[in-house]
Short mmCIF file of C-alpha atoms and ligand atoms in Angstrom, two decimals:
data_model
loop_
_atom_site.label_atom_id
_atom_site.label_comp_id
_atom_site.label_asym_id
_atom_site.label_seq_id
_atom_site.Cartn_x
_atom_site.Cartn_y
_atom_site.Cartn_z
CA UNK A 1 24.76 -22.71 -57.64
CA UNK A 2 22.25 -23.98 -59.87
CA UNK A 3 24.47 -27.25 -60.51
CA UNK A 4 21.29 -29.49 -61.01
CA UNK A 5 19.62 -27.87 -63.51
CA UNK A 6 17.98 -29.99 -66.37
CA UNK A 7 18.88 -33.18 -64.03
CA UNK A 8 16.41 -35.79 -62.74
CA UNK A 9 16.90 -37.54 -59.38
CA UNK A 10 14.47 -40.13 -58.07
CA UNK A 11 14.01 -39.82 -54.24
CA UNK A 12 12.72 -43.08 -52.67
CA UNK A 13 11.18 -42.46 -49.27
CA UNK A 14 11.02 -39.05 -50.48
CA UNK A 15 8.08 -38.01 -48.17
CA UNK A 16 9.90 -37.12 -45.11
CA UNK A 17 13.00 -37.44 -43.18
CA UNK A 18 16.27 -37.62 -44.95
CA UNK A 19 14.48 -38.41 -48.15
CA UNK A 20 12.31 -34.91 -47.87
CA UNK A 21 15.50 -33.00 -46.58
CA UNK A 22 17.53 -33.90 -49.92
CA UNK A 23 14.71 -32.85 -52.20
CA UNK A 24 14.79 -29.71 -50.64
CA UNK A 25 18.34 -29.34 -51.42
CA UNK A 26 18.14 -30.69 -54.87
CA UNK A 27 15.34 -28.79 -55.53
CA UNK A 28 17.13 -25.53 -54.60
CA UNK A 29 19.92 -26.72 -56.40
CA UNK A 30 17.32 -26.95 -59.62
CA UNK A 31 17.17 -30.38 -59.72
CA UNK A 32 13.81 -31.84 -61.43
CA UNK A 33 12.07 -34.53 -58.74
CA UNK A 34 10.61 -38.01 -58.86
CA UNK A 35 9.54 -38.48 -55.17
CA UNK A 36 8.27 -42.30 -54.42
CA UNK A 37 6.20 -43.38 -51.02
CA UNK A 38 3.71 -45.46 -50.01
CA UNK A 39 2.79 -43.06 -47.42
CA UNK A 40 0.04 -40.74 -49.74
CA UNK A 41 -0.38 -37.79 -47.31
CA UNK A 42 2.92 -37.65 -46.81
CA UNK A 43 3.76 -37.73 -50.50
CA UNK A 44 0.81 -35.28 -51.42
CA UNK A 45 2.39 -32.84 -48.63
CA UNK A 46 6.00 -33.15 -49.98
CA UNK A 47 5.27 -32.69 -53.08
CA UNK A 48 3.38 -29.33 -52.36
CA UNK A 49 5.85 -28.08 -50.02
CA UNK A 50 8.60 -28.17 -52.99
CA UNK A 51 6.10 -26.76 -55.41
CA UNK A 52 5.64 -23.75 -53.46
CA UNK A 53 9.24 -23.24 -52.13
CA UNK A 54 11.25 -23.94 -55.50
CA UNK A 55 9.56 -22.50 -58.33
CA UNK A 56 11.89 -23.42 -61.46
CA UNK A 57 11.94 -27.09 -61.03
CA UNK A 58 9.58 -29.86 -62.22
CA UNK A 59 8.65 -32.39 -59.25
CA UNK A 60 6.56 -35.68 -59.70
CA UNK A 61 5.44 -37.65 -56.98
CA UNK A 62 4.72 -41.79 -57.52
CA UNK A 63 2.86 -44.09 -54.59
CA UNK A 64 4.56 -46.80 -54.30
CA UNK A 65 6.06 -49.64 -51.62
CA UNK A 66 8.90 -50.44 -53.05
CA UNK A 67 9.57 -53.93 -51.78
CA UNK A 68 6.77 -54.54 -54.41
CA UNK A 69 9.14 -55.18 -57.87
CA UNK A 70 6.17 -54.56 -60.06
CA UNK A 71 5.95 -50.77 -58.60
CA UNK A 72 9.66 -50.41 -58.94
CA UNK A 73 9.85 -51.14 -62.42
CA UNK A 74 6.87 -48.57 -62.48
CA UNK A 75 8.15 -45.52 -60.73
CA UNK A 76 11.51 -45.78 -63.14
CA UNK A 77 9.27 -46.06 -66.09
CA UNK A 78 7.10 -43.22 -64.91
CA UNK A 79 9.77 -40.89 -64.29
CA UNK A 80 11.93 -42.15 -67.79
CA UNK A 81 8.16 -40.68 -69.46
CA UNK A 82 7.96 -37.78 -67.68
CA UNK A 83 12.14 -36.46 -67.69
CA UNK A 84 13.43 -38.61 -70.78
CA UNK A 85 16.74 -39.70 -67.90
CA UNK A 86 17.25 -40.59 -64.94
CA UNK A 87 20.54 -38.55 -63.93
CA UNK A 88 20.97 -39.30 -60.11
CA UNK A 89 18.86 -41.88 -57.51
CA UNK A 90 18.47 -41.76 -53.76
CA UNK A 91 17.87 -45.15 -52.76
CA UNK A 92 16.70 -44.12 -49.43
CA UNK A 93 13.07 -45.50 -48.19
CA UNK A 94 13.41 -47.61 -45.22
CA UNK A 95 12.46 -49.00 -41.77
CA UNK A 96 13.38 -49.77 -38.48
CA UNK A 97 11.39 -52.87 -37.31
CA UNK A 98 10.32 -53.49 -33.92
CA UNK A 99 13.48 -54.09 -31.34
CA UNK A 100 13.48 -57.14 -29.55
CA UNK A 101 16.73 -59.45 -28.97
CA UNK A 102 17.39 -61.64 -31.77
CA UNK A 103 16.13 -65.03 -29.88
CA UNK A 104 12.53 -63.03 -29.52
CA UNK A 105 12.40 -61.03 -32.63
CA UNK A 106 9.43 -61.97 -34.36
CA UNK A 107 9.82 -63.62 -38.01
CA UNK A 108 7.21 -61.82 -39.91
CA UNK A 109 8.87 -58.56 -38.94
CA UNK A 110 12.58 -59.79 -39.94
CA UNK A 111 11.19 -60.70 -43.00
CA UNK A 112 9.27 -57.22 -43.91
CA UNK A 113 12.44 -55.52 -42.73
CA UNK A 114 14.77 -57.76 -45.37
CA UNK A 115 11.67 -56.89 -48.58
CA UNK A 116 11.51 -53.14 -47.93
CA UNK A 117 15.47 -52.65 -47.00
CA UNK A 118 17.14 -54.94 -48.77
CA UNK A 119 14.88 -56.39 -51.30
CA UNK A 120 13.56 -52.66 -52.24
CA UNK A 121 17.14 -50.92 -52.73
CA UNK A 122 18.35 -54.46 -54.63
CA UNK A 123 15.57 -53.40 -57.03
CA UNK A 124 16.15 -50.22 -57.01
CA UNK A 125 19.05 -50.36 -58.53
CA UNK A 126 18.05 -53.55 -60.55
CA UNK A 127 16.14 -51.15 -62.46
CA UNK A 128 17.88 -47.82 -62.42
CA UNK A 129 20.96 -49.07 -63.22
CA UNK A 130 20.43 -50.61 -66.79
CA UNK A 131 18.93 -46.60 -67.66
CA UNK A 132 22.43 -44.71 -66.47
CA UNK A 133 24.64 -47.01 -68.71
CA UNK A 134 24.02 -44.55 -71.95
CA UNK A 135 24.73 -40.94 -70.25
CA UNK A 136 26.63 -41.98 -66.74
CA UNK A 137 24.69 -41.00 -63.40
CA UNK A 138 25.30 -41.04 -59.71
CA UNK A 139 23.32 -43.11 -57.03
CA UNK A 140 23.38 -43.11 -53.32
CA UNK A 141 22.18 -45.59 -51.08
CA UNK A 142 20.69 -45.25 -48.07
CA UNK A 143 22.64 -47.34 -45.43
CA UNK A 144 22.98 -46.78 -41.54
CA UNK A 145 26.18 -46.73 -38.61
CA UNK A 146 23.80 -50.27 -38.39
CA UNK A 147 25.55 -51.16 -41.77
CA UNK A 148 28.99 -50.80 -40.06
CA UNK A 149 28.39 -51.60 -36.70
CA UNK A 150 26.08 -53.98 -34.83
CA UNK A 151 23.57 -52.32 -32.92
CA UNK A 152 21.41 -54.39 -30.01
CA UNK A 153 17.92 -55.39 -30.54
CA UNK A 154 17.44 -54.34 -34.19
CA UNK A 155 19.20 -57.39 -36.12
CA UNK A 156 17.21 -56.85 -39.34
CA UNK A 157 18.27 -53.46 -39.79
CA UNK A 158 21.53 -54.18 -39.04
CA UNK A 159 21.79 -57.51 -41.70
CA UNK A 160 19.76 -55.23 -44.52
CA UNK A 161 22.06 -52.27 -43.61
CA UNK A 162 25.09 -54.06 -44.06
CA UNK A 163 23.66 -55.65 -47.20
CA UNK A 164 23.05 -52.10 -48.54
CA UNK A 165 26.80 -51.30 -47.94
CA UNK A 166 27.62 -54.67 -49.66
CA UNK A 167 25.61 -54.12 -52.77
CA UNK A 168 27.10 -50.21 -53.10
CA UNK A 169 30.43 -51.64 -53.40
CA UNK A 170 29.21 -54.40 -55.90
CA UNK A 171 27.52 -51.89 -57.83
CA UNK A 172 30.42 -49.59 -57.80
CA UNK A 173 32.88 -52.17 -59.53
CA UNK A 174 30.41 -53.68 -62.14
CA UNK A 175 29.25 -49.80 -63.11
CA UNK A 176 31.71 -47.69 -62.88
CA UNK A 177 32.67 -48.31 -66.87
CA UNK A 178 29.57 -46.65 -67.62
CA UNK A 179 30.27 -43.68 -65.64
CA UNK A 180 27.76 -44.96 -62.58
CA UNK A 181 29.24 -44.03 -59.37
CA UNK A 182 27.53 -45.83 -56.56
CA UNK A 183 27.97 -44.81 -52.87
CA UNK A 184 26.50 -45.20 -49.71
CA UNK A 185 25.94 -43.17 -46.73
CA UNK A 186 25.98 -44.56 -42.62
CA UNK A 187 24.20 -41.73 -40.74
CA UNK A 188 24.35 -41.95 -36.98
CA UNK A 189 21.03 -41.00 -35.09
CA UNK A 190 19.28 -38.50 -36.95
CA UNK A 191 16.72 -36.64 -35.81
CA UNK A 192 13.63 -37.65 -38.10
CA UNK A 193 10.67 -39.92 -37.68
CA UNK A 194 12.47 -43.05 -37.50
CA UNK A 195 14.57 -41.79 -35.09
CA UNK A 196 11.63 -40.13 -32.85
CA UNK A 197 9.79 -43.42 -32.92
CA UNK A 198 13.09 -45.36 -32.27
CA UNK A 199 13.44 -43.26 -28.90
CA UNK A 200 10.13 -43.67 -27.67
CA UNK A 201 10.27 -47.53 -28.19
CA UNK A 202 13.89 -47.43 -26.18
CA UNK A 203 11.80 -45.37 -23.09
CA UNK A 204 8.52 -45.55 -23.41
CA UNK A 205 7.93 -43.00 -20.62
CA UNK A 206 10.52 -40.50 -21.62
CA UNK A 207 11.83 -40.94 -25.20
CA UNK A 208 13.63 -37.14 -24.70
CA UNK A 209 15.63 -38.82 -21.74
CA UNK A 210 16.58 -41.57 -24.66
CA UNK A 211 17.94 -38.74 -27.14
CA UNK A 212 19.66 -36.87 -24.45
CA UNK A 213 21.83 -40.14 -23.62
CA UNK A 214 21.91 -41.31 -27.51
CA UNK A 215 23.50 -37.41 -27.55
CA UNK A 216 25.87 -37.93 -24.43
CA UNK A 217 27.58 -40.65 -25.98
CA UNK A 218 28.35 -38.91 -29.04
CA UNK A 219 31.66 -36.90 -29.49
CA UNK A 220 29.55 -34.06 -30.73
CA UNK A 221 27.67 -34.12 -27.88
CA UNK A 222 24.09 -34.05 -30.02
CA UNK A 223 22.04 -35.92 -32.55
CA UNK A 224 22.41 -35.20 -35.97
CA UNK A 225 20.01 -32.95 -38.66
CA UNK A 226 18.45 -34.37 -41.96
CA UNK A 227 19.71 -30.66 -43.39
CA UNK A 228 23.18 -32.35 -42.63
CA UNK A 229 22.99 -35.97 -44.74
CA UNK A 230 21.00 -33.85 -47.67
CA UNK A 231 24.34 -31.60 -48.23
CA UNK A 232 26.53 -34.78 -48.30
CA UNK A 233 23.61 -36.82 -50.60
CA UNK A 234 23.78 -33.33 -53.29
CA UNK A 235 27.46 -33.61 -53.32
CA UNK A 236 27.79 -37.47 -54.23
CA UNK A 237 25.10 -37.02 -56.85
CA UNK A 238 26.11 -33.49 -58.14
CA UNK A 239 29.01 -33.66 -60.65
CA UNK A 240 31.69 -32.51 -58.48
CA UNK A 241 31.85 -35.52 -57.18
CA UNK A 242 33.63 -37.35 -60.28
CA UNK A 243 36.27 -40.34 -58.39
CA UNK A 244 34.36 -41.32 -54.86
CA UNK A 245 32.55 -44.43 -55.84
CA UNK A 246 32.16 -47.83 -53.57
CA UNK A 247 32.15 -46.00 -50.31
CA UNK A 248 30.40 -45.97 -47.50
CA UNK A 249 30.46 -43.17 -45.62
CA UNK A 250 29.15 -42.24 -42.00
CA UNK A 251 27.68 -38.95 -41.16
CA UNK A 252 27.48 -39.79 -37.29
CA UNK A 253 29.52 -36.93 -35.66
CA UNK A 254 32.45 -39.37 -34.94
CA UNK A 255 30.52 -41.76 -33.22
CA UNK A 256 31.28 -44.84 -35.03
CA UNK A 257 34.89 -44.59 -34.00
CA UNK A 258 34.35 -44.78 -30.65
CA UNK A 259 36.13 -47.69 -28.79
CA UNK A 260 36.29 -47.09 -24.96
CA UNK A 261 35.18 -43.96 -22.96
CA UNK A 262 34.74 -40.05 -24.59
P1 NAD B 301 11.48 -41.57 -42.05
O1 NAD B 301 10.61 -42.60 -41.44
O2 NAD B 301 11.32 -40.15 -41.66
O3 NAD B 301 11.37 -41.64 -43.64
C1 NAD B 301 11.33 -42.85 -44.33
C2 NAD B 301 10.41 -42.68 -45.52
O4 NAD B 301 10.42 -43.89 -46.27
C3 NAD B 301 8.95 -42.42 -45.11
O5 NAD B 301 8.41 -41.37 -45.86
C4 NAD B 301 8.26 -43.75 -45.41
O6 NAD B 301 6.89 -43.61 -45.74
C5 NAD B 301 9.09 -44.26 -46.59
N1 NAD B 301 9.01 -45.71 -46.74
C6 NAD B 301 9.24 -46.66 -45.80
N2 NAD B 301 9.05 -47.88 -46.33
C7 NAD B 301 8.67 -47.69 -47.62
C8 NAD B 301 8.32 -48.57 -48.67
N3 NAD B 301 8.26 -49.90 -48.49
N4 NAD B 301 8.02 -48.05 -49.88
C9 NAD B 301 8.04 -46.70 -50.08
N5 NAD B 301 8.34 -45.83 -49.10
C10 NAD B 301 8.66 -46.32 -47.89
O7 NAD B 301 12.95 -42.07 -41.76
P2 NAD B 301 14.36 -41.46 -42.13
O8 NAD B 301 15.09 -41.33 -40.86
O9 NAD B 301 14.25 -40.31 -43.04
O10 NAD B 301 14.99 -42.71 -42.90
C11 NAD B 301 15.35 -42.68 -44.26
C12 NAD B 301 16.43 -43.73 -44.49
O11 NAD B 301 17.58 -43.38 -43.75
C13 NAD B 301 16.04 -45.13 -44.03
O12 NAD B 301 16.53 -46.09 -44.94
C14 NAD B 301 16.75 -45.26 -42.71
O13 NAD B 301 17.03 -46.59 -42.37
C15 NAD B 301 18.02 -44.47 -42.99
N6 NAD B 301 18.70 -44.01 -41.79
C16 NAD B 301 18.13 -43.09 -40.96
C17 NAD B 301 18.83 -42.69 -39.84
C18 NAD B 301 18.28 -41.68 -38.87
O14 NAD B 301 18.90 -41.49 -37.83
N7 NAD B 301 17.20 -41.02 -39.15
C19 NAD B 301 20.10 -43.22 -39.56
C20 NAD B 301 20.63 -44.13 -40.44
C21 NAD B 301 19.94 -44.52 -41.56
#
């Protein structure tokens, strides 16, 4: 069902991963596109790979880093010139860090982690916001199990993902009179990038003996697919979804609910 049609949905981090898997689904859902990246390979590729596969919808693609305010203000002004709305937002672009226990973990690092995960979906919505109050809209923030749990050796990602959980629910009280439902998702390990490079910094000499444990301890017995988030991300942002707002929800297999042994 073409329940996207005529809609615009920024993507951020929409060259790969998570972010690339829900423009695919949009996209075959006929939603229009605003992928932002710093990556510009990555965001040239994207952008060509949805051209080809979805011929009826209109995708633009916008470099930018968006810890850098200045370039978020710019990729919702792009898109408002290029659509006219701004009808649904993936706040999604993110990064790990380096993993190091918290005495060791280098400053510099912390910080980036805080300006591109916390700092860049605070102005993401800064900015998106203010353009949903005429027409409504639905936005989705890109939080982790990390925002729910603690997790060892990654403390930045686990301070900006709760903070991304935090903000959703803010969000979701002040806007909800304009029609803005704000959510967040917690995936569990999913297998993208991130999650690649994650496992080969946990065993250097065999990051597929890493997965195959991360995968032992889960209930489901196996990581999860991007395919997988993208279908929950098109439902929170598609107008069937018309009461969930303030929640954060994990898409982790069970995992998070684990207290003792499977
Ligand atoms: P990924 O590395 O495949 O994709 C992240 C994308 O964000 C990349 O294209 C990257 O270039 C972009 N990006 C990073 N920093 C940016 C910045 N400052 N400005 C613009 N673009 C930037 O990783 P992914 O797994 O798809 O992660 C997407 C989001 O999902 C992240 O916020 C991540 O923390 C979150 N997440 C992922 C998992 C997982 O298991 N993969 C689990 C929980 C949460």
């Amino acid at each position: 069902m073409k329940n996207f049609k005529n809609k615009t949905i920024i993507i951020t981090g929409g060259a790969s991963g998570l972010g690339l898997a829900a423009a695919k689904e949009l996209a075959s859902k006929g939603g229009n596109l605003s992928l932002v990246d710093y990556d510009e390979e990555g965001l040239k590729k994207a952008k060509e790979e949805l051209k080809n596969e979805f011929l009826d919808i209109k995708v633009i693609s916008i470099l930018a880093d968006v810890s850098e305010e200045e370039a978020v203000k710019n990729y919702v002004k792009t898109t408002l010139k290029e659509f006219g709305s701004i009808d649904g937002f993936l706040n999604n672009a993110g990064i790990e860090g380096d993993q190091a226990p918290m005495d060791e973990y280098d400053v510099d690092v912390f910080k980036k982690v805080v300006d591109i995960n916390l700092m860049g979906v605070f102005y993401g919505l800064k900015y998106v916001l203010p353009e949903m109050k005429e027409n409504g809209g639905k936005i989705v923030n890109m939080s982790s199990v990390g925002g729910l749990r603690g997790v060892i050796n990654i403390t930045p990602y686990v301070a900006t993902k709760h903070s991304v959980a935090g903000m959703t629910k803010s969000a979701a009280m002040e806007f909800a009179k304009y029609n803005i439902l704000t959510n967040a998702l917690a995936p569990g390990a999913i297998l993208t990038n991130m999650v690649a490079e994650s496992m080969k910094k946990v065993n250097p000499e065999n990051p597929k003996k890493a997965e195959e444990e991360f995968a032992k301890r889960n209930p489901m017995g196996r990581l999860g697919r991007p395919e997988e988030v993208a279908k929950v991300v098109a439902f929170l942002l598609s107008d069937d979804n018309s009461y969930i707002n303030g929640q954060v929800i994990a898409i982790d297999g069970g995992e998070s609910n684990i207290y003792g042994n499977l």
